[in-house]
Each structure stands twice: as structure tokens, then as C-alpha cells.
XYZ file of C-alpha atoms in Angstrom:
300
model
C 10.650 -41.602 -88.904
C 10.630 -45.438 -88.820
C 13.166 -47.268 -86.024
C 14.811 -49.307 -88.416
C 16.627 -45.872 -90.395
C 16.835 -44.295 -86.743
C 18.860 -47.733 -85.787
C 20.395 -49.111 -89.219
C 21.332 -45.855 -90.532
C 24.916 -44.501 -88.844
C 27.085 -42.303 -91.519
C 26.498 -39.509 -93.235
C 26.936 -41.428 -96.400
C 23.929 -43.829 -95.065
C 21.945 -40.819 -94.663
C 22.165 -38.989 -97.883
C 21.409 -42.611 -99.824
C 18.453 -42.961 -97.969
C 17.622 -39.348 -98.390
C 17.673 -39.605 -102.113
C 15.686 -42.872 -102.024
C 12.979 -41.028 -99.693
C 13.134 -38.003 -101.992
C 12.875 -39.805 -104.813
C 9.990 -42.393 -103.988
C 8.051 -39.304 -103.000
C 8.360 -37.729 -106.671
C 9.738 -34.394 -105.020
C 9.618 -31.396 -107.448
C 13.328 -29.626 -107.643
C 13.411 -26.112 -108.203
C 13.708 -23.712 -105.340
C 17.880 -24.028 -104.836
C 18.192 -27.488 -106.328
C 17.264 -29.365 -109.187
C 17.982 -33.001 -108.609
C 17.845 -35.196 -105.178
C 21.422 -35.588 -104.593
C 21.886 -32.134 -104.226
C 18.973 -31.327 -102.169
C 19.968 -34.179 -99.509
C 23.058 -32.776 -99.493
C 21.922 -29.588 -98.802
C 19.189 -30.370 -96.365
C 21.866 -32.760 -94.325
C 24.597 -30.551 -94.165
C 22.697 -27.184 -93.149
C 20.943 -29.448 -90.487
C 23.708 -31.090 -89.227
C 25.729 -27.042 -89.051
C 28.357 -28.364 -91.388
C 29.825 -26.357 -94.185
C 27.699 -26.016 -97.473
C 30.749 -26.306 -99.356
C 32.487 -29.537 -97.451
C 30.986 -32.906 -97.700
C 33.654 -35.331 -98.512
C 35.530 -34.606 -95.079
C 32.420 -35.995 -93.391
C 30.705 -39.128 -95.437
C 31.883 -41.610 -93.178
C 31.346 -39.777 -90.221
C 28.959 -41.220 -87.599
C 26.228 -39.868 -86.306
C 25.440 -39.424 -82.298
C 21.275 -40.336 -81.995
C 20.266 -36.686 -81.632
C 21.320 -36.345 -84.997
C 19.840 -38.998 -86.785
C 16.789 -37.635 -85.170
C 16.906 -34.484 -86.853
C 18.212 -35.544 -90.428
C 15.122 -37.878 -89.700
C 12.548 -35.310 -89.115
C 13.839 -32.749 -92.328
C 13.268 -35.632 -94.663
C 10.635 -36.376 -93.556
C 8.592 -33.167 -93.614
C 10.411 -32.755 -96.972
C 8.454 -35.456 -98.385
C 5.350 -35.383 -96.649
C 4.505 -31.442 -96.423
C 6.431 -30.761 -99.663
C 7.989 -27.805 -98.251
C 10.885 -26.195 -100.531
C 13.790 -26.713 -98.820
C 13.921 -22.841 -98.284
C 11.317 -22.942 -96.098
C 12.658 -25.777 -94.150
C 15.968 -24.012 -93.652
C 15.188 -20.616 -93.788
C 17.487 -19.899 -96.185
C 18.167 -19.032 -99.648
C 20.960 -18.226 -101.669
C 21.223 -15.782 -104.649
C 25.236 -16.179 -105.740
C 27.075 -16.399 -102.376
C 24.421 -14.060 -100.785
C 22.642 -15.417 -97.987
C 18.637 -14.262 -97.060
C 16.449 -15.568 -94.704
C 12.949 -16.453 -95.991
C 9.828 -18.344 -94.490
C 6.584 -18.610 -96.388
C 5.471 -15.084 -96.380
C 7.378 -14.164 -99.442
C 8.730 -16.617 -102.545
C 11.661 -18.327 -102.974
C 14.379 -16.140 -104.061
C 15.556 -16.834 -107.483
C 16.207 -14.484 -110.374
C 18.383 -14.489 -113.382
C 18.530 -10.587 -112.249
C 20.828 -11.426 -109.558
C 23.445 -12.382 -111.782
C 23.370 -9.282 -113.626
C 24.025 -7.241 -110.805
C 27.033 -9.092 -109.254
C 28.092 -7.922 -112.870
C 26.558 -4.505 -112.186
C 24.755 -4.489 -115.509
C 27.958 -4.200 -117.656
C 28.561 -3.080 -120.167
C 25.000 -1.106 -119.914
C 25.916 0.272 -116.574
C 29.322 2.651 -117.316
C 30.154 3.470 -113.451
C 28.362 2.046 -110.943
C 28.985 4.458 -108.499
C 26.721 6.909 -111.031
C 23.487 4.757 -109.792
C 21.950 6.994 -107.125
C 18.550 6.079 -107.159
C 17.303 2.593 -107.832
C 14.316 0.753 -107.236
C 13.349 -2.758 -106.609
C 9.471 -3.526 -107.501
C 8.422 -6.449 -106.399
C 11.021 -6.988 -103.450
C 9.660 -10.108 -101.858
C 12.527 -11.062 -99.072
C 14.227 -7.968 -100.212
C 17.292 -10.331 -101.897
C 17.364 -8.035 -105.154
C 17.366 -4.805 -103.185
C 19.916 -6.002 -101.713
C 21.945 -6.918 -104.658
C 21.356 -3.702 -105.707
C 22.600 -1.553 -102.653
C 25.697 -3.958 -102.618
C 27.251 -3.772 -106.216
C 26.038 0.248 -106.721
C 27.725 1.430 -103.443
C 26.139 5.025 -104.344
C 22.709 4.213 -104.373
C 19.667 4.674 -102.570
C 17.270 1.876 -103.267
C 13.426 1.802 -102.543
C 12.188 -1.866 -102.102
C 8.802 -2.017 -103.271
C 6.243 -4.360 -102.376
C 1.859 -5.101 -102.104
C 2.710 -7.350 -98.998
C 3.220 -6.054 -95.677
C 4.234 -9.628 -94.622
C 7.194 -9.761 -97.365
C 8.131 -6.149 -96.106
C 8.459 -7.676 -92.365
C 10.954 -10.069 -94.105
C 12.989 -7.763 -96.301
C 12.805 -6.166 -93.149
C 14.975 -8.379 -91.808
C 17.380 -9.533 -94.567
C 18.070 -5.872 -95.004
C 18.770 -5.473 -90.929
C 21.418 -8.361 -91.493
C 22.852 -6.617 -94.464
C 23.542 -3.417 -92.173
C 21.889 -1.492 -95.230
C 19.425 -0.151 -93.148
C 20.358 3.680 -94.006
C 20.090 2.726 -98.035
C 17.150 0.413 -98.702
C 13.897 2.210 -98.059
C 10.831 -0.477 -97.736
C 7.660 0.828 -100.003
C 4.525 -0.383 -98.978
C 2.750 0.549 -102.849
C 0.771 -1.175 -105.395
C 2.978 -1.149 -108.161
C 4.317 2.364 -108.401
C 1.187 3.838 -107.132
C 2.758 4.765 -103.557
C 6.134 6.685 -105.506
C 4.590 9.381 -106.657
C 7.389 12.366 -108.606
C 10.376 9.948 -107.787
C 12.345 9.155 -110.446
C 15.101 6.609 -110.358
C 18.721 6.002 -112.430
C 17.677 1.908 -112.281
C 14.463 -0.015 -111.883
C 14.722 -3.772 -112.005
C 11.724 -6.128 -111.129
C 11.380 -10.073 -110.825
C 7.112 -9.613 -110.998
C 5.114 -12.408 -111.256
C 5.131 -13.721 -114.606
C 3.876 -17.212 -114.422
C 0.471 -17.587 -116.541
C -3.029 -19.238 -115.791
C -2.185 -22.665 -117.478
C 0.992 -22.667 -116.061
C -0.438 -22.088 -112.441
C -2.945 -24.442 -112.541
C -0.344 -27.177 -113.293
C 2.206 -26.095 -110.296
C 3.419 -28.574 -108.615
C 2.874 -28.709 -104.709
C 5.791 -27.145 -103.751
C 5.141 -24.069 -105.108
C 2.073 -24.039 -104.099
C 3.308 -23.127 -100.467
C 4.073 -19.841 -101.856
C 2.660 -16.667 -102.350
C -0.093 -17.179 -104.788
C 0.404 -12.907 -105.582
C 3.943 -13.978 -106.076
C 3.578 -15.851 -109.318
C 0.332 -15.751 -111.172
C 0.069 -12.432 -113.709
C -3.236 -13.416 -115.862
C -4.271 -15.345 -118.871
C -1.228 -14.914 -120.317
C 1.294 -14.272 -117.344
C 1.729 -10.469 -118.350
C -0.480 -8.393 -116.400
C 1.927 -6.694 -114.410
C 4.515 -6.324 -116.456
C 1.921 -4.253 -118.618
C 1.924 -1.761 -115.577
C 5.201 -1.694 -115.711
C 5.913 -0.880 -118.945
C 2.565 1.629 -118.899
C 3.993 3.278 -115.581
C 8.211 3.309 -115.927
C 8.794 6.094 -118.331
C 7.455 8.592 -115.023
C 9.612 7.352 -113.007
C 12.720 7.100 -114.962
C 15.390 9.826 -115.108
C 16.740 10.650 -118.422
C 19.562 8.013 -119.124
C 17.284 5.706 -116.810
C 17.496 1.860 -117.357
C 14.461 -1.078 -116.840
C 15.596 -4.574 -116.354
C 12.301 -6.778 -116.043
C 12.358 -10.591 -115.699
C 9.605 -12.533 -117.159
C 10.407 -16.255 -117.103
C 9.071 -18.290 -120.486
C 7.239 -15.393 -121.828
C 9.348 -13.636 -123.924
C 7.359 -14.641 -127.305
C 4.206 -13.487 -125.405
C 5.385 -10.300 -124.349
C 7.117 -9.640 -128.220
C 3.915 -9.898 -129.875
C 2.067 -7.953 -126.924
C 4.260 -4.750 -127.753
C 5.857 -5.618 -131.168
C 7.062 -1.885 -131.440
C 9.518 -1.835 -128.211
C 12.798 -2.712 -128.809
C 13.530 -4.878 -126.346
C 16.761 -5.931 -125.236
C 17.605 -9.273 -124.148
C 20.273 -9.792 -121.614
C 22.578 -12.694 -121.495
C 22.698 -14.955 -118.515
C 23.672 -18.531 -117.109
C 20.067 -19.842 -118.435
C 20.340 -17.924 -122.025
C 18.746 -14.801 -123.367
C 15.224 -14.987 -123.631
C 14.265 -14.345 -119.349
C 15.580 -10.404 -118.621
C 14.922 -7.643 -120.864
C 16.226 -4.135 -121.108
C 14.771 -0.630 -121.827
C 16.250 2.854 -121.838
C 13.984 5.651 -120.960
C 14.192 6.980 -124.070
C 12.703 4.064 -125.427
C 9.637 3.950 -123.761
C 6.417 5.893 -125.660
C 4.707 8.281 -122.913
C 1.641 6.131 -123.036
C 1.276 2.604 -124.098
């Protein structure tokens, strides 16, 4: 913090200009909520300041007592200098209008999944309320298990997860949810904890991202679980699990709803004889695929 912006700096509108030229200058990577400066100044100001997300223009040419300046100060600062998402400098995250609380122990929530389910998989999902065993592999913060407990009001959903840490935080988001008699935390390696449970819907976000890709992260995702997004050579390793493990643990008319970023071309040519479907979202259709049970071979 240098006196002259804790002095010469008064509105809100002085803040967020020199929060974009901080942000900026510092070559910040956007990708964990935002995707340009403006908006993560905006952000970062406004949650700091305990204004509404969704009301800035009341409040540009407000002033700002010194406690305050202080503080917007300090968040920009550690912004630019740790490289923190802005996630972890919050504690928040946001999937839709969903909010979860998330710290360093698990990754940033973000998942083209999420979308789906505010949809609750139409048209592949015919009642929603027929869902009444799901699971979440790969939980993280819990966000997804979430989603899933809240738009298939019948179901029982295991959140599944290597890390006791993320557990401790799904833990939590799923204490604020009130959901606490629906989502069951698994402690498992993959599915090697659920042993004869079968499930109407399994959806994972695994970690997808490959070697190359890894090695060329910028920092700010490097404050995240390194488990979280590496998968091998070729970003696939444990969606190979998955697709060598499901069938068990699918019922009959069971669904799988994987998310695997860029590597849809990979995976294609890695098991040319699945027919995979591609779901539409926001981004396009080449990040969330779909299987039936039916479709997958009893060993692959």
C-alpha cells in the first residue's frame, strides 16, 4: 500500500481505476470467477467493502472513510503480489447464484456440469424426482453435490473425494446448505471405498488438465490442489477409471456425465468405440459427455 493511493484515492470509482491499473501492470491471470480486470476489481471491491455483488452504479461516487481504503488497499495488493484467485481471497465462489465457501484446500469451483443440473439434465433426465441415488466423484468443496441434492429433491447423494482436507470443506458448504441428512461425504479413491452401491446418476468434474498443460499453469493456479488438476501425459488418467469402474456402479437406466475440459479429441481416439454424447452448454459442446449404462462394455 503506498500513501499517495491511501491519500489521493477517495471514491469508489478512484478505486476500481486504480485496481484495474494494479491488476493489469501485474499481468494477473483471469479465470477462477472472472476473466478480465474490470470485473475482478469489481468483484474484489464490492465483496470487501459488504456491498451488493449485483449493485455498483449506486455507489461509484461514494467516498470512502480511511478504514476502507485500507482494506480495498490490502486485497489488491495481495491480489497482485501473492497471486491468489480471488476465491481464495474472499472465500467465496459462485456456481450460478449458488454460493460455497472455499480456501485453498480444495479448487476453485467451476464446472460446465453445474449448468446442466440447474437444468436437471433435460431432456435426458425425464422426472427428477426419479433420481434417488446419485453420486458426486471428485467433490472438492462439495459445490456439485450440492447442485445435485438441490435440483433432484429425491436423492441421496454420496460426495466422493481422495482428500480429507476437501471433505472438511464440503463439510461445511453442505452444513450451510442444511443438506446434511442427503449428502453423504466418501472418503474413497475413486470408487474403491463404494463397494455394491449402485447409483441412478454419477457426474464427475476429475482432473483433466494434461502434463504440457500443467507445466505451463499460470501462478494462480498453482495455489491449488496439484491432485485437483493434473491426470497424466495426456490429461486422461482418471477418467480411464471412470469409464473402467462406472458400469458396477450404475443401475440399469443409470446415466454418467463426466467433464473433461479441452480433451475431447483425446479421449475420442482413446475409446473410439463409445458413443459418447456431448452435452450442450454456455461454452459449446465439446467439455461434458454422456453415457447410459447400457452403453458401457463390462470391461474396457
Amino acid at each position: 500500500m503506498t500513501t499517495a493511493a491511501a491519500t489521493e484515492l477517495h471514491t469508489l470509482r478512484d478505486f476500481l481505476r486504480y485496481a484495474v491499473s494494479r491488476f493489469r501492470a501485474a499481468n494477473l491471470f483471469f479465470g477462477h470467477g472472472s476473466d478480465n480486470a474490470w470485473d475482478e476489481a469489481v468483484y474484489l471491491t464490492l465483496h470487501t467493502l459488504h456491498l451488493p455483488l449485483d449493485r455498483l452504479e449506486p455507489f461509484l461516487d461514494a467516498r470512502l472513510l480511511p478504514d476502507e481504503r485500507c482494506r480495498l488497499l490490502d486485497i489488491y495488493s495481495r491480489r497482485c503480489q501473492d497471486r491468489l484467485p480471488a476465491a481464495y481471497l474472499t472465500h467465496e465462489a459462485w456456481l450460478g447464484e449458488d454460493r460455497f465457501y472455499v480456501d485453498e484446500r480444495v479448487i476453485v469451483p467451476r464446472s460446465f456440469i453445474a449448468e446442466l443440473l440447474d437444468e436437471q439434465l433435460a431432456p435426458w433426465v425425464d422426472d427428477p424426482w426419479a433420481i434417488e441415488h446419485a453420486l458426486d466423484l471428485c467433490t472438492g468443496s462439495g459445490c456439485l453435490a450440492i447442485k445435485l441434492a438441490l435440483n433432484f429433491p429425491n436423492a441421496q447423494v454420496d460426495a466422493v473425494d481422495l482428500s480429507p482436507d476437501a471433505l472438511i470443506v464440503a463439510e461445511r458448504n453442505i452444513a450451510d446448505y442444511q443438506l446434511g441428512e442427503r449428502i453423504h461425504p466418501v472418503l474413497s479413491d475413486a470408487f474403491t471405498a463404494l463397494a455394491g452401491k449402485r447409483y441412478d446418476l454419477i457426474i464427475s468434474n476429475p482432473p483433466y488438465v494434461d502434463a504440457k498443460a500443467v507445466a505451463a499453469l499460470p501462478p494462480e493456479y498453482r495455489h491449488e490442489p496439484e491432485m485437483a488438476l493434473g491426470s497424466g501425459t495426456d490429461g486422461l488418467d482418471f477418467t480411464r477409471i471412470i469409464l473402467r469402474e462406472a458400469k458396477k456402479h450404475l443401475t440399469e437406466q443409470g446415466l454418467l456425465i463426466v467433464e473433461i475440459g479441452h480433451n475431447r479429441a483425446a479421449l475420442e481416439a482413446a475409446f473410439p468405440t463409445l458413443p459418447f454424447t456431448w452435452l450442450e452448454t454456455a461454452a459449446g459442446d465439446e467439455y461434458v459427455f454422456m453415457l447410459q449404462a447400457a452403453d458401457l462394455p463390462a470391461t474396457i
